[in-house]
Coordinates of C-alpha atoms in Angstrom, one line a residue:
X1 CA -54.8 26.7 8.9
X2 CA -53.0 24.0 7.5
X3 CA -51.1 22.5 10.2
X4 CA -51.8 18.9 9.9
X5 CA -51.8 18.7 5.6
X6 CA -48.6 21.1 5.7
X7 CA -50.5 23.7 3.0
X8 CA -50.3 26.8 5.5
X9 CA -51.3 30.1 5.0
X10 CA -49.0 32.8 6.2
X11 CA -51.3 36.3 7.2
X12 CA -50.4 39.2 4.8
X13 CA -52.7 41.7 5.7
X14 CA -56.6 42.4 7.3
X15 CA -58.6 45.0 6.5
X16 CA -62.4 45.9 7.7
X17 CA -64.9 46.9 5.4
X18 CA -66.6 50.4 5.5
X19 CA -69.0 49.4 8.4
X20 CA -66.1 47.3 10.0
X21 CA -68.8 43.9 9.7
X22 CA -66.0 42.3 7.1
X23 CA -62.9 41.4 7.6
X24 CA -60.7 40.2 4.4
X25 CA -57.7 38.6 4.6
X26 CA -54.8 38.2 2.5
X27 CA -52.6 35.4 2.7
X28 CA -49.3 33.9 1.2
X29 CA -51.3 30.5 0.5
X30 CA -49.3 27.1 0.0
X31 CA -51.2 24.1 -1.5
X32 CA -55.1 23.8 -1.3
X33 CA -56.8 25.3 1.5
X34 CA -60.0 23.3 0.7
X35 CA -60.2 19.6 2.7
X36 CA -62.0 18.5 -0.6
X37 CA -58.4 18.8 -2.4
X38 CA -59.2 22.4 -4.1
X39 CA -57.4 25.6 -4.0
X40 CA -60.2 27.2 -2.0
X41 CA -63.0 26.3 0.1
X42 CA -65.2 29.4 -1.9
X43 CA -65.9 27.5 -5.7
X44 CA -63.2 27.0 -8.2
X45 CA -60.7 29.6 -8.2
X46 CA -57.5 29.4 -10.2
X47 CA -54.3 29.2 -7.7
X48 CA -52.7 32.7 -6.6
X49 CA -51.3 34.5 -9.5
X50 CA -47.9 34.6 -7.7
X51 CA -47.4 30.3 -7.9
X52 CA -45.4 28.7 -10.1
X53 CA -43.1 26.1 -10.4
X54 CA -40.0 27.6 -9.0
X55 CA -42.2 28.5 -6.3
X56 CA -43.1 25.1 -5.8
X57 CA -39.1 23.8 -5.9
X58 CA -38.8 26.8 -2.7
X59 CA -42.1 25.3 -1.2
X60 CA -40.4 21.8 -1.0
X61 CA -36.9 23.0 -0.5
X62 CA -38.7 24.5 3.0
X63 CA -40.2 21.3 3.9
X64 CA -37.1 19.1 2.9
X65 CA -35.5 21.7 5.7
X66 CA -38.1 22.2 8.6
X67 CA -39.5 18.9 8.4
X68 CA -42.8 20.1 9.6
X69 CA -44.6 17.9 11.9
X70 CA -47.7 16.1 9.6
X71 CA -46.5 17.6 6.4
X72 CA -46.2 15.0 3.9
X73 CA -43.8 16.7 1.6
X74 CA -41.7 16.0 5.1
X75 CA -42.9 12.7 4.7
X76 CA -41.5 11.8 1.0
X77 CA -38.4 13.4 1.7
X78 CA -37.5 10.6 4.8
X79 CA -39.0 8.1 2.7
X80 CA -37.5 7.8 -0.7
X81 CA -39.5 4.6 -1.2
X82 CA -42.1 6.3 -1.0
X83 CA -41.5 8.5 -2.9
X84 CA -40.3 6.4 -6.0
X85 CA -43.9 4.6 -5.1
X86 CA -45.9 7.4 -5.7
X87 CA -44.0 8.7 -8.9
X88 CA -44.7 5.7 -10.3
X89 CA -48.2 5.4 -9.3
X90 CA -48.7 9.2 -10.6
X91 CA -47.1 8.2 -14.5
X92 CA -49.5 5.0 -14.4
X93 CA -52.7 7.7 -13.6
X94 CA -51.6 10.1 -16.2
X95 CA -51.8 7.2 -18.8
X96 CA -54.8 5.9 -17.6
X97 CA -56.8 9.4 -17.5
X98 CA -60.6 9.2 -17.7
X99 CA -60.9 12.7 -19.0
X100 CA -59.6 16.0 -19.3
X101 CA -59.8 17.1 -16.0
X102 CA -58.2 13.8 -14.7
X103 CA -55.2 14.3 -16.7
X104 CA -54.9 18.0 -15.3
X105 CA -55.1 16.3 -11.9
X106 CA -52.7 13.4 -12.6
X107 CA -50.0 16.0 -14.4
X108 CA -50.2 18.2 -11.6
X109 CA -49.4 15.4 -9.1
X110 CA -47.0 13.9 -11.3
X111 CA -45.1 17.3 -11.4
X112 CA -45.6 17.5 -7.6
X113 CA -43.5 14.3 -6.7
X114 CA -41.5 14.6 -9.8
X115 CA -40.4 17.9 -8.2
X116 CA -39.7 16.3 -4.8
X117 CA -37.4 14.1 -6.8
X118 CA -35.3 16.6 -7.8
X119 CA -35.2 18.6 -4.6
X120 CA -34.2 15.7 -2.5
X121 CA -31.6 15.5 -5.0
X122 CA -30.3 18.8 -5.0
X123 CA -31.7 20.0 -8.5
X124 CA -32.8 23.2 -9.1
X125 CA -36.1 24.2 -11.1
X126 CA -33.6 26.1 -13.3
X127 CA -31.7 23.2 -14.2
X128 CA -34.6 21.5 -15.8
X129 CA -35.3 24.4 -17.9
X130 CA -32.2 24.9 -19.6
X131 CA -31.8 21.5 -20.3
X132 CA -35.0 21.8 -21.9
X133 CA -33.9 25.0 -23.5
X134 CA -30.6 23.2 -24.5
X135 CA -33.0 20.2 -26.5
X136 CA -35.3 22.7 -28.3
X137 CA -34.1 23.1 -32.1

């Protein structure tokens, strides 16, 4: 799963139910599973407990790396125009919001390419923070 979008799934574990007709699977999830841009393809389900945004700064760090083939992470990193493009594009959406739920959406890609930014650079998610830390008052 995930080959062409670059949001793989890495297999943790699989266990059978009682009369072995079930299967569940757990898996180390990065991005949306969903082709309809959601987390998961089974209703509305918040994103793994375990995702944050220093995990999101080793996600990218791991495509700016491997490069995988389709993965447009892969695809910003070769193409800082791009890049800039879409940064820009995201700041214009997340003044523009129709509603709540938009602005959710537009922050969250906004922070995405935001966060590409800085790992092309070479900035780490901890960086950020304490410069926010050294701001607050």
């Amino acid at each position: 799963k995930g080959k062409s979008s670059g949001h793989t799934q890495r297999l943790l574990s699989c266990r059978a139910d009682c009369d072995r007709d079930s299967l569940v699977f757990r898996v180390a999830q990065s991005g949306r599973a969903c082709h309809r841009r959601s987390y998961s393809c089974f209703g509305s389900e918040r994103m793994a407990p375990d995702f944050s945004l220093p995990r999101l700064f080793e996600i990218l760090k791991g495509r700016k790396e491997n490069s995988p083939e389709g993965s447009f992470s892969a695809k910003l990193f070769a193409d800082r125009k791009l890049l800039q493009r879409k940064i820009m594009e995201e700041a214009f959406e997340v003044v523009t919001y129709a509603d709540r739920r938009e602005l959710v959406w537009e922050l969250a890609d906004s922070i995405f390419f935001m966060s590409a930014l800085a790992v092309d650079e070479g900035i780490d998610w901890q960086e950020i923070v304490d410069e926010l830390g050294g701001r607050h008052k």
